[in-house]
């Protein structure tokens, strides 16, 4: 039996307050497939090695990605599709040495790309392309890549595939640029592993991981942090119960976990990312 809207929302929050609203759809009608896919999302960190993707999957996912919104029609992102096992293993070593990257039949490296606009400006004798030196252009290109990535995630999950974002592509950003032959004005900003989930692997996880209470992240008309301590404490309990249900014992409460993560300047190499961005020719004026 398909999940209901209310059951998916309750599983996402695990608190009575965030899920206490009426859906904008008739409860007696089937849940729209796209919405069910989005509400059911969970990261997949265990893939079947021996089950390749059907022919045309990559092209389908990238068509979905290119159907995403893009700022000013600039289309300032590219993707590197990595399927060769040896090459993928090299990426995995640099990206946190995570086994699921090796397992997945497809790894996508999403790249902000201002190089194409710079090349076009040269062709039309519009040099220097001063607008490309604005920090906003880099932000825009990174946002375009992220929007495309999220569209790929939804498309892949709608096809019964699992996905996992890989921010660790930035751990060794300079080496990734070298390995992927990234030219100036491009950068590997995040990756995504895609494949069929290995549901028998304990890393797969059976439940939807809770998120912060809706009341914590939504501000009506004006910013307010009223009730933040209580909201975080509530989330600590919800996420803690999730970990117990998943037999993942000994996990810290979320608040303690994130406080510890941000305490150190060192972030697995990502603290050096600005230098790599600048060496790749991006201007952050």
XYZ file of C-alpha atoms in Angstrom:
285
model
C 0.000 0.000 0.000
C 1.301 3.454 -0.929
C 2.288 5.847 1.802
C -0.128 8.635 2.633
C 0.696 12.316 2.771
C 0.162 12.457 6.531
C 2.293 9.368 7.220
C 5.217 10.712 5.198
C 5.035 14.131 6.846
C 4.886 12.592 10.306
C 7.862 10.371 9.502
C 9.822 13.370 8.233
C 9.309 15.360 11.443
C 8.394 12.864 14.166
C 6.745 15.617 16.147
C 3.062 16.369 16.517
C 3.375 20.069 15.721
C 5.147 20.150 12.353
C 2.822 17.539 10.870
C -0.408 19.045 12.215
C -1.634 20.673 9.022
C -4.094 19.727 6.326
C -2.696 18.809 2.883
C -3.736 20.906 -0.123
C -4.989 17.719 -1.795
C -8.044 15.567 -1.257
C -7.024 12.872 1.269
C -9.080 10.330 -0.665
C -7.076 10.945 -3.837
C -3.758 9.199 -4.539
C -0.682 11.163 -3.490
C 0.939 12.718 -6.594
C 3.969 10.657 -7.569
C 6.385 13.582 -7.638
C 5.365 14.679 -4.161
C 5.621 11.148 -2.792
C 9.133 10.851 -4.236
C 10.215 14.118 -2.622
C 8.684 13.380 0.784
C 10.145 9.856 0.805
C 13.728 10.945 0.163
C 16.559 9.383 2.122
C 20.231 9.241 1.292
C 21.513 5.896 0.065
C 24.976 4.807 1.211
C 24.835 1.179 0.033
C 24.498 0.239 -3.631
C 24.297 -3.048 -5.538
C 27.620 -3.459 -7.336
C 26.330 -6.051 -9.786
C 23.267 -4.186 -11.027
C 24.128 -1.678 -13.758
C 21.868 1.172 -14.726
C 19.616 0.594 -17.750
C 20.729 2.084 -21.034
C 19.619 5.682 -21.339
C 19.484 6.339 -17.592
C 22.315 8.874 -17.611
C 20.813 10.774 -20.518
C 17.380 10.754 -18.873
C 18.770 12.134 -15.619
C 20.706 14.853 -17.403
C 17.682 15.835 -19.478
C 15.862 16.262 -16.187
C 18.771 18.333 -14.863
C 18.709 20.592 -17.909
C 14.980 21.072 -17.390
C 15.795 22.851 -14.117
C 15.484 26.586 -13.639
C 18.683 28.460 -14.474
C 19.469 32.092 -13.694
C 19.131 34.440 -16.696
C 19.349 31.414 -19.008
C 23.142 31.531 -18.459
C 23.255 27.762 -17.769
C 26.440 28.087 -15.747
C 26.955 24.483 -14.722
C 28.419 21.312 -16.184
C 28.649 17.753 -14.933
C 31.290 15.053 -15.253
C 29.802 11.557 -15.426
C 32.141 8.926 -14.002
C 31.396 5.258 -14.637
C 34.819 3.645 -15.049
C 35.452 1.683 -11.805
C 39.141 2.599 -11.580
C 38.493 6.281 -12.170
C 35.595 6.224 -9.691
C 37.846 4.598 -7.089
C 40.346 7.447 -7.503
C 37.578 9.966 -6.922
C 36.406 8.005 -3.882
C 39.839 8.181 -2.246
C 39.862 11.977 -2.561
C 36.211 12.330 -1.524
C 36.382 10.964 1.996
C 37.360 7.432 0.898
C 33.697 6.423 1.057
C 32.906 2.895 -0.102
C 29.470 3.705 -1.489
C 31.125 5.851 -4.181
C 32.947 2.758 -5.423
C 29.759 0.686 -5.240
C 27.543 3.038 -7.230
C 27.594 2.451 -10.999
C 27.398 6.201 -11.647
C 29.039 9.173 -9.982
C 28.287 12.710 -11.094
C 30.570 15.640 -10.299
C 28.650 18.917 -10.572
C 30.682 21.936 -11.578
C 29.962 25.657 -11.603
C 31.150 26.840 -14.999
C 31.839 30.453 -15.954
C 34.359 29.391 -18.596
C 31.716 28.944 -21.296
C 30.474 32.523 -20.818
C 34.061 33.784 -20.902
C 34.717 31.900 -24.148
C 31.534 33.315 -25.707
C 32.513 36.827 -24.629
C 35.851 36.375 -26.431
C 34.089 35.190 -29.573
C 31.952 38.330 -29.545
C 34.887 40.663 -28.756
C 33.506 41.451 -25.310
C 36.701 41.306 -23.282
C 37.362 41.691 -20.499
C 34.134 40.032 -19.364
C 33.988 42.131 -16.221
C 30.694 40.748 -14.960
C 32.337 37.357 -14.504
C 34.573 38.853 -11.823
C 31.639 39.563 -9.536
C 31.205 37.222 -6.579
C 27.525 37.005 -7.450
C 28.411 35.226 -10.694
C 30.201 32.492 -8.764
C 27.291 32.221 -6.321
C 24.879 32.032 -9.252
C 26.842 29.273 -10.963
C 27.049 27.254 -7.727
C 23.304 27.686 -7.227
C 22.598 26.594 -10.791
C 24.650 23.445 -10.186
C 22.808 22.739 -6.935
C 19.393 23.193 -8.552
C 20.388 20.809 -11.341
C 21.685 18.309 -8.797
C 18.452 18.312 -6.824
C 16.460 17.732 -10.005
C 18.680 14.748 -10.799
C 18.088 13.421 -7.278
C 14.319 13.568 -7.647
C 14.408 12.077 -11.139
C 16.674 9.233 -10.020
C 14.539 8.379 -7.009
C 11.410 8.435 -9.165
C 13.075 5.693 -11.244
C 13.625 3.541 -8.160
C 17.290 4.485 -7.795
C 19.096 5.642 -4.688
C 21.284 8.730 -4.474
C 23.726 10.267 -2.066
C 25.160 13.750 -2.313
C 28.925 13.922 -1.773
C 30.100 17.223 -0.337
C 33.438 15.524 0.317
C 34.284 16.237 -3.322
C 35.577 19.501 -1.807
C 37.822 17.781 0.761
C 40.701 17.688 -1.697
C 39.384 20.217 -4.175
C 42.708 20.944 -5.870
C 43.460 17.256 -6.483
C 39.918 16.765 -7.784
C 40.498 19.596 -10.264
C 43.625 17.825 -11.458
C 42.045 14.370 -11.602
C 39.008 15.583 -13.548
C 41.049 17.917 -15.755
C 38.972 20.924 -14.717
C 40.057 24.085 -16.582
C 40.023 27.631 -15.190
C 36.611 29.041 -14.232
C 35.276 25.590 -13.343
C 35.224 23.719 -10.026
C 33.926 20.444 -8.610
C 31.490 21.707 -5.974
C 29.682 18.465 -5.045
C 29.180 14.936 -6.265
C 26.334 12.459 -6.379
C 26.476 8.670 -6.248
C 23.614 6.960 -8.094
C 22.591 3.323 -8.297
C 20.215 0.649 -7.099
C 19.985 0.537 -3.294
C 21.353 -2.506 -1.488
C 18.435 -2.896 0.888
C 20.110 -5.814 2.689
C 23.071 -3.680 3.739
C 22.748 -2.226 7.248
C 23.966 1.127 5.911
C 20.914 1.418 3.668
C 18.510 2.421 6.429
C 14.826 1.667 6.400
C 13.301 4.893 7.666
C 13.155 8.528 6.668
C 15.566 10.639 8.707
C 13.805 13.446 10.593
C 14.482 17.102 9.925
C 14.338 20.149 12.175
C 10.820 21.132 13.236
C 9.072 23.264 10.660
C 8.495 25.956 13.282
C 12.275 26.307 13.647
C 13.080 27.041 10.010
C 9.996 29.040 8.951
C 9.774 32.753 9.783
C 6.447 34.415 9.089
C 6.988 37.928 7.681
C 10.036 38.701 9.892
C 12.984 36.740 11.270
C 12.497 35.371 14.769
C 14.504 32.964 16.924
C 11.869 32.634 19.597
C 11.712 29.081 20.914
C 14.937 27.965 19.240
C 16.362 26.151 22.282
C 13.115 24.250 22.741
C 12.938 23.409 19.037
C 16.497 22.043 19.025
C 15.796 20.010 22.161
C 12.698 18.568 20.511
C 14.714 17.670 17.420
C 17.411 16.038 19.532
C 14.737 13.692 20.857
C 13.192 12.968 17.431
C 16.528 12.250 15.774
C 17.685 10.233 18.783
C 14.598 8.020 18.529
C 15.283 7.549 14.817
C 18.844 6.366 15.511
C 17.589 3.899 18.113
C 15.026 2.543 15.646
C 17.809 2.156 13.074
C 20.043 0.406 15.652
C 22.584 3.197 15.358
C 23.465 3.504 18.998
C 25.866 5.918 20.649
C 25.095 8.868 18.377
C 25.363 12.336 19.880
C 22.358 14.603 20.086
C 22.119 16.788 16.985
C 22.884 20.020 18.826
C 26.021 18.572 20.408
C 27.036 17.014 17.089
C 26.842 20.195 15.007
C 28.413 22.309 17.773
C 31.384 19.965 17.732
C 31.597 20.002 13.931
C 31.762 23.785 13.701
C 34.145 24.190 16.646
C 37.252 23.461 14.602
C 38.580 25.579 11.745
C 39.799 22.428 10.026
C 37.021 20.804 7.989
C 38.644 17.820 6.249
C 40.390 20.139 3.813
C 37.345 22.192 2.887
C 38.696 25.151 4.845
C 41.118 25.623 1.896
C 38.360 25.905 -0.705
C 38.629 29.668 -1.226
C 42.237 29.312 -2.313
C 41.273 26.630 -4.828
C 38.398 28.751 -6.130
C 40.765 31.670 -6.705
C 43.448 29.481 -8.304
C 40.769 28.214 -10.689
C 40.431 31.801 -11.879
C 37.169 32.772 -10.185
C 37.132 36.403 -9.040
C 35.256 37.078 -5.833
C 34.985 40.866 -6.042
